[in-house]
């Protein structure tokens, strides 16, 4: 069996040692005689798995004690609704930064609950740049400010944290969480679907400052109230147990790699290598302003789009898969999350040079 370098934006690659451990433990977790999938979520065995995962995530990210870590379902998309439902707390106005496709979806959902002020939009730049903080038109009494630190489709990433003072800062970190250290204390809420940089699809993690929990908009369903999950250790109902377990294995793997500081070094190297290959050629182009290029998702186009099909086919034959760009952007996209080895980026860069030489 050969494993490919899978450049999918999500669900994405998982670290091989994690998959191997999951395989070894598949039929019998730690002498229990059963798979983690078959365990009661309230039993001692699974409780120990759940607690270890939370503990390790807290260590990795340096999550302060006054933050709850919630293991949820519904994806980042459900958080688009849960954020306003939980954070409005009697207010009506909310601030959103629009830097691309995922911001747009978060904004559309928030409009169902609140008066949304778009403080800034990257539209003028074709969403290829982040509007300067000085230009943001913020609301004085905003219940919170929401932004998307990494736009997975456009490949645009904040390399700084907005300073919103007393206004709680909310971040959809789906495609950048765990890629580098982050000062959690700057945030009111951080949330992420797991399938990019945490584990398998089906698990969503929300890190919520405790004082923001407890006052939801009227008629909020029980399952959409952060308090429900905060008070029950994310076990109000059956949580996504297997995803939780795999996420825990990923956290252990990250700790073994040296933590997020070490991952940031690796991720920076991978991104720089790929952008250098793109910028150094007349054949490949990345449209994003270099100051806000994503470390995780690198879109690029070929000078001749008629060659896209051939590029993808040849790449796949070499075990470089899922490079097709999002339908809204076209061209290619290489997603290079934590689990993409440096060797995968090297192989891609070598193939790109070779393809250009033959066809460019
Ligand atoms: C993938 C993604 C989403 C959607 O996540 P789901 O878990 O599928 O709901 C939202 N925001 C960002 C930034 C993403 O990358």
Coordinates of C-alpha atoms and ligand atoms in Angstrom, one line a residue:
X1 CA 0.0 0.0 0.0
X2 CA 1.2 3.5 -0.8
X3 CA -0.1 6.5 0.9
X4 CA -0.4 9.6 -1.2
X5 CA 0.4 13.2 -0.3
X6 CA -3.2 14.4 -0.1
X7 CA -3.5 18.2 -0.5
X8 CA -7.3 18.2 0.3
X9 CA -8.6 21.3 2.1
X10 CA -10.7 19.1 4.3
X11 CA -11.3 16.4 5.3
X12 CA -7.5 16.5 5.2
X13 CA -4.5 14.3 5.9
X14 CA -4.0 12.9 9.4
X15 CA -0.6 12.2 10.8
X16 CA 0.5 8.7 9.9
X17 CA 1.6 7.7 13.5
X18 CA -2.0 8.7 14.6
X19 CA -3.6 6.5 12.0
X20 CA -1.2 3.6 12.9
X21 CA -2.1 3.9 16.6
X22 CA -5.8 4.0 15.8
X23 CA -5.4 0.9 13.7
X24 CA -3.5 -0.9 16.4
X25 CA -6.1 0.0 19.0
X26 CA -9.1 -0.5 16.7
X27 CA -10.4 -3.9 18.0
X28 CA -9.2 -3.6 21.6
X29 CA -8.5 -0.2 23.3
X30 CA -6.1 -0.7 26.2
X31 CA -7.3 -4.1 27.2
X32 CA -10.9 -3.2 27.3
X33 CA -11.7 -5.7 24.6
X34 CA -13.6 -3.2 22.6
X35 CA -13.1 -0.4 20.1
X36 CA -13.4 3.2 21.3
X37 CA -16.4 3.4 18.9
X38 CA -18.2 0.8 21.0
X39 CA -17.6 2.3 24.4
X40 CA -20.1 4.1 26.6
X41 CA -19.2 7.8 26.6
X42 CA -19.9 7.8 30.3
X43 CA -17.7 4.8 31.1
X44 CA -14.3 5.1 32.8
X45 CA -12.3 4.2 29.7
X46 CA -13.8 6.8 27.5
X47 CA -13.8 9.4 30.2
X48 CA -10.0 9.0 30.5
X49 CA -9.7 9.4 26.8
X50 CA -11.8 12.6 26.8
X51 CA -10.0 14.1 29.8
X52 CA -6.6 13.4 28.3
X53 CA -7.6 15.1 25.0
X54 CA -8.8 18.2 26.7
X55 CA -5.8 18.4 29.0
X56 CA -3.4 18.0 26.1
X57 CA -5.2 20.7 24.0
X58 CA -5.0 23.0 27.0
X59 CA -1.3 22.5 27.2
X60 CA -0.7 22.8 23.5
X61 CA -2.6 26.1 23.2
X62 CA -2.0 27.4 26.7
X63 CA -5.7 27.8 27.3
X64 CA -6.3 29.8 30.5
X65 CA -8.4 28.2 33.3
X66 CA -11.3 30.6 32.7
X67 CA -12.0 29.2 29.3
X68 CA -14.2 26.1 28.7
X69 CA -13.2 23.7 25.9
X70 CA -16.3 22.2 24.3
X71 CA -16.3 19.1 22.1
X72 CA -19.3 19.6 19.8
X73 CA -21.0 18.6 16.6
X74 CA -22.5 20.5 13.7
X75 CA -19.2 21.8 12.2
X76 CA -18.0 25.3 12.1
X77 CA -21.3 26.0 10.2
X78 CA -23.3 25.4 13.4
X79 CA -21.0 27.8 15.2
X80 CA -22.1 30.5 12.7
X81 CA -25.4 30.4 14.5
X82 CA -24.3 29.4 18.0
X83 CA -22.0 32.5 18.2
X84 CA -24.8 35.1 17.9
X85 CA -27.3 33.0 19.9
X86 CA -24.9 32.9 22.8
X87 CA -23.0 36.1 22.6
X88 CA -25.6 38.7 21.9
X89 CA -26.5 38.8 25.6
X90 CA -29.2 41.4 25.1
X91 CA -27.4 43.4 22.5
X92 CA -28.5 43.7 18.9
X93 CA -25.4 44.9 17.0
X94 CA -22.4 42.7 16.0
X95 CA -19.3 43.4 14.0
X96 CA -18.0 41.1 11.3
X97 CA -14.9 41.3 9.1
X98 CA -15.5 40.1 5.6
X99 CA -12.3 38.5 4.1
X100 CA -13.9 35.9 1.8
X101 CA -16.1 32.9 1.4
X102 CA -16.2 31.7 5.0
X103 CA -16.6 35.2 6.5
X104 CA -19.5 35.6 4.1
X105 CA -21.3 32.5 5.3
X106 CA -20.8 33.5 8.9
X107 CA -22.2 37.0 8.2
X108 CA -25.2 35.6 6.4
X109 CA -26.1 33.4 9.3
X110 CA -25.5 36.1 11.9
X111 CA -28.0 38.3 10.0
X112 CA -30.7 35.9 11.1
X113 CA -30.2 37.0 14.7
X114 CA -28.5 40.4 14.8
X115 CA -27.9 43.7 13.1
X116 CA -24.7 42.9 11.4
X117 CA -22.1 45.7 10.7
X118 CA -19.5 44.6 8.3
X119 CA -16.5 46.6 9.6
X120 CA -14.4 46.0 6.6
X121 CA -14.4 43.9 3.4
X122 CA -11.7 42.6 1.2
X123 CA -14.0 42.8 -1.8
X124 CA -12.1 45.6 -3.5
X125 CA -9.0 43.5 -3.7
X126 CA -10.9 40.5 -4.9
X127 CA -10.5 39.2 -1.4
X128 CA -6.8 38.9 -2.0
X129 CA -5.9 41.2 0.9
X130 CA -7.0 42.0 4.4
X131 CA -8.3 45.5 5.0
X132 CA -5.9 47.5 7.3
X133 CA -7.1 47.5 10.9
X134 CA -7.1 51.4 10.8
X135 CA -9.8 51.3 8.1
X136 CA -12.3 49.2 10.1
X137 CA -15.6 50.9 10.9
X138 CA -16.4 49.4 14.2
X139 CA -19.6 49.7 16.3
X140 CA -19.2 51.1 19.8
X141 CA -21.8 48.7 21.4
X142 CA -21.1 45.6 19.4
X143 CA -21.8 42.4 21.3
X144 CA -18.6 40.9 19.7
X145 CA -16.4 41.1 16.6
X146 CA -16.1 38.1 14.4
X147 CA -13.4 37.3 11.9
X148 CA -11.9 34.4 10.0
X149 CA -8.1 34.2 10.7
X150 CA -7.6 32.0 7.7
X151 CA -9.8 31.9 4.6
X152 CA -9.5 28.4 3.4
X153 CA -10.7 29.0 -0.1
X154 CA -9.0 32.3 -0.9
X155 CA -5.8 31.5 1.0
X156 CA -5.8 34.7 2.9
X157 CA -4.5 34.7 6.5
X158 CA -4.2 37.2 9.3
X159 CA -0.7 37.2 10.7
X160 CA -1.8 39.5 13.5
X161 CA -4.7 39.5 16.1
X162 CA -7.2 42.4 15.9
X163 CA -7.2 44.5 19.1
X164 CA -10.9 44.9 19.9
X165 CA -10.4 46.1 23.5
X166 CA -13.4 45.1 25.6
X167 CA -15.4 43.8 22.7
X168 CA -15.1 40.0 22.7
X169 CA -13.1 38.8 19.7
X170 CA -14.5 35.7 18.0
X171 CA -12.5 33.6 15.5
X172 CA -13.4 30.9 13.1
X173 CA -10.1 29.1 13.3
X174 CA -11.2 26.0 11.3
X175 CA -8.3 26.0 8.9
X176 CA -5.5 27.5 11.0
X177 CA -6.0 26.2 14.6
X178 CA -2.9 24.4 15.9
X179 CA -0.7 25.6 13.0
X180 CA 1.2 28.0 15.4
X181 CA 0.9 29.3 18.9
X182 CA -1.9 31.7 19.6
X183 CA -2.7 33.9 22.6
X184 CA -6.1 32.5 23.6
X185 CA -6.6 35.2 26.2
X186 CA -7.1 37.7 23.4
X187 CA -10.3 35.9 22.4
X188 CA -13.9 35.5 23.6
X189 CA -14.5 32.5 21.5
X190 CA -12.3 30.3 19.2
X191 CA -14.0 27.6 17.2
X192 CA -13.0 25.1 14.6
X193 CA -14.4 22.2 12.7
X194 CA -12.0 19.3 13.2
X195 CA -11.5 18.0 9.7
X196 CA -8.7 20.4 8.7
X197 CA -6.1 20.5 11.5
X198 CA -7.6 18.5 14.4
X199 CA -9.0 15.1 13.4
X200 CA -11.8 13.6 11.5
X201 CA -15.0 15.3 10.4
X202 CA -17.8 15.3 12.9
X203 CA -16.1 17.0 15.8
X204 CA -16.1 20.7 16.4
X205 CA -14.1 22.4 19.1
X206 CA -15.2 25.6 20.7
X207 CA -13.0 27.4 23.3
X208 CA -15.2 29.8 25.1
X209 CA -14.4 32.4 27.9
X210 CA -16.6 31.5 30.8
X211 CA -18.2 34.9 31.4
X212 CA -19.7 34.8 27.9
X213 CA -21.7 31.6 28.7
X214 CA -25.2 31.6 30.2
X215 CA -27.4 34.2 28.4
X216 CA -28.8 33.0 25.1
X217 CA -31.4 34.5 22.8
X218 CA -35.0 33.3 23.5
X219 CA -36.0 30.0 22.1
X220 CA -32.4 28.9 21.6
X221 CA -32.5 25.1 21.3
X222 CA -30.8 23.3 24.3
X223 CA -28.1 21.9 22.0
X224 CA -27.2 25.4 20.7
X225 CA -26.6 26.8 24.2
X226 CA -22.9 26.7 25.2
X227 CA -24.0 26.4 28.8
X228 CA -25.5 23.0 28.1
X229 CA -22.1 21.6 27.0
X230 CA -20.0 23.6 29.4
X231 CA -22.0 22.2 32.4
X232 CA -22.0 18.6 31.2
X233 CA -18.4 18.3 30.1
X234 CA -19.7 18.1 26.5
X235 CA -21.7 15.0 27.5
X236 CA -25.2 16.4 27.6
X237 CA -25.9 13.9 24.8
X238 CA -23.6 11.4 23.0
X239 CA -20.6 13.3 21.8
X240 CA -18.6 12.3 18.7
X241 CA -16.6 9.8 20.7
X242 CA -14.3 8.4 18.0
X243 CA -13.5 11.9 16.6
X244 CA -12.7 13.0 20.2
X245 CA -10.3 10.1 20.6
X246 CA -8.6 10.7 17.3
X247 CA -8.2 14.4 18.1
X248 CA -6.6 13.3 21.4
X249 CA -4.1 11.2 19.4
X250 CA -3.4 14.2 17.2
X251 CA -2.8 16.4 20.3
X252 CA -0.3 13.8 21.7
X253 CA 1.4 13.7 18.3
X254 CA 1.7 17.5 18.3
X255 CA 3.2 17.5 21.8
X256 CA 5.7 14.9 20.6
X257 CA 6.6 17.1 17.7
X258 CA 7.6 19.8 20.1
X259 CA 4.3 21.7 20.4
X260 CA 2.9 24.6 18.4
X261 CA 6.2 26.6 18.3
X262 CA 7.8 23.7 16.5
X263 CA 4.8 23.3 14.2
X264 CA 4.9 27.0 13.3
X265 CA 8.6 26.6 12.2
X266 CA 7.7 23.6 10.0
X267 CA 4.6 25.2 8.6
X268 CA 6.4 28.4 7.8
X269 CA 9.1 26.5 6.0
X270 CA 6.6 24.5 4.0
X271 CA 4.6 27.6 3.0
X272 CA 7.8 29.6 2.1
X273 CA 9.0 26.8 -0.1
X274 CA 5.8 26.6 -2.0
X275 CA 5.3 30.4 -2.4
X276 CA 9.0 30.7 -3.5
X277 CA 8.4 28.1 -6.2
X278 CA 5.3 30.0 -7.4
X279 CA 6.8 33.4 -7.3
X280 CA 10.0 32.2 -8.9
X281 CA 8.2 31.0 -12.0
X282 CA 6.4 32.8 -14.8
X283 CA 4.1 29.9 -15.2
X284 CA 2.4 29.7 -11.7
X285 CA 0.7 32.6 -10.0
X286 CA -0.7 33.2 -6.5
X287 CA -2.9 36.3 -6.4
X288 CA -2.7 37.0 -2.6
X289 CA -1.0 40.0 -1.2
X290 CA 2.3 38.5 0.3
X291 CA 1.6 40.1 3.7
X292 CA -1.5 38.0 4.1
X293 CA -0.7 34.7 2.4
X294 CA -2.0 31.6 4.1
X295 CA 0.4 29.1 5.6
X296 CA -2.2 26.4 5.3
X297 CA -4.0 26.9 2.0
X298 CA -2.1 27.9 -1.1
X299 CA -4.1 28.6 -4.2
X300 CA -2.3 29.0 -7.5
X301 CA -3.1 29.2 -11.2
X302 CA -1.3 28.0 -14.3
X303 CA -0.5 30.5 -17.0
X304 CA -2.5 28.3 -19.4
X305 CA -5.7 27.0 -17.8
X306 CA -6.0 24.5 -20.6
X307 CA -3.3 22.6 -18.9
X308 CA -5.1 22.3 -15.6
X309 CA -6.4 18.8 -16.4
X310 CA -3.1 17.5 -17.4
X311 CA -1.4 19.0 -14.4
X312 CA -3.9 17.3 -12.0
X313 CA -3.6 14.0 -13.8
X314 CA 0.2 13.9 -13.8
X315 CA 0.3 15.0 -10.2
X316 CA -2.1 12.3 -9.1
X317 CA 0.0 9.7 -10.9
X318 CA 2.9 10.8 -8.7
X319 CA 0.8 10.5 -5.6
X320 CA 0.1 14.2 -5.2
X321 CA -3.7 14.3 -5.0
X322 CA -6.7 16.6 -4.5
X323 CA -4.9 19.7 -5.9
X324 CA -7.9 21.0 -7.8
X325 CA -8.8 24.5 -6.7
X326 CA -12.2 25.4 -5.2
X327 CA -14.8 25.9 -8.0
X328 CA -15.2 29.5 -7.1
X329 CA -11.5 30.3 -7.6
X330 CA -10.4 27.7 -10.2
X331 CA -6.8 26.6 -10.8
X332 CA -5.1 24.7 -8.0
X333 CA -5.1 24.7 -4.3
X334 CA -2.5 23.0 -2.1
X335 CA -3.7 22.6 1.5
X336 CA -0.6 22.0 3.7
X337 CA -1.9 21.5 7.2
X338 CA 0.1 20.1 10.1
X339 CA -0.1 16.5 8.9
X340 CA 1.3 17.3 5.4
X341 CA 5.0 16.3 5.7
X342 CA 7.7 18.6 4.4
X343 CA 8.5 15.8 1.9
X344 CA 5.0 16.3 0.4
X345 CA 5.7 20.0 -0.3
X346 CA 9.1 19.1 -1.7
X347 CA 7.6 16.5 -4.0
X348 CA 4.9 19.1 -5.2
X349 CA 7.5 21.8 -5.8
X350 CA 9.7 19.4 -7.8
X351 CA 6.7 18.2 -9.9
X352 CA 5.7 21.8 -10.6
X353 CA 9.2 22.7 -11.8
X354 CA 9.3 19.7 -14.0
X355 CA 5.8 20.3 -15.4
X356 CA 6.6 23.9 -16.2
X357 CA 9.8 22.9 -18.0
X358 CA 8.0 20.4 -20.2
X359 CA 4.8 22.4 -20.9
X360 CA 5.4 26.0 -19.9
Ligands
LIG1 C1 -14.2 24.3 6.4 C2 -14.5 25.6 7.0 C3 -15.8 25.8 7.5 C4 -17.0 24.9 7.4 O1 -16.8 23.9 8.3 P1 -17.8 22.7 8.6 O2 -17.2 22.0 9.7 O3 -17.9 21.9 7.3 O4 -19.1 23.4 8.9 C5 -16.0 27.1 8.1 N1 -15.0 28.0 8.2 C6 -13.8 27.7 7.7 C7 -12.7 28.8 7.8 C8 -13.5 26.5 7.1 O5 -12.3 26.3 6.6

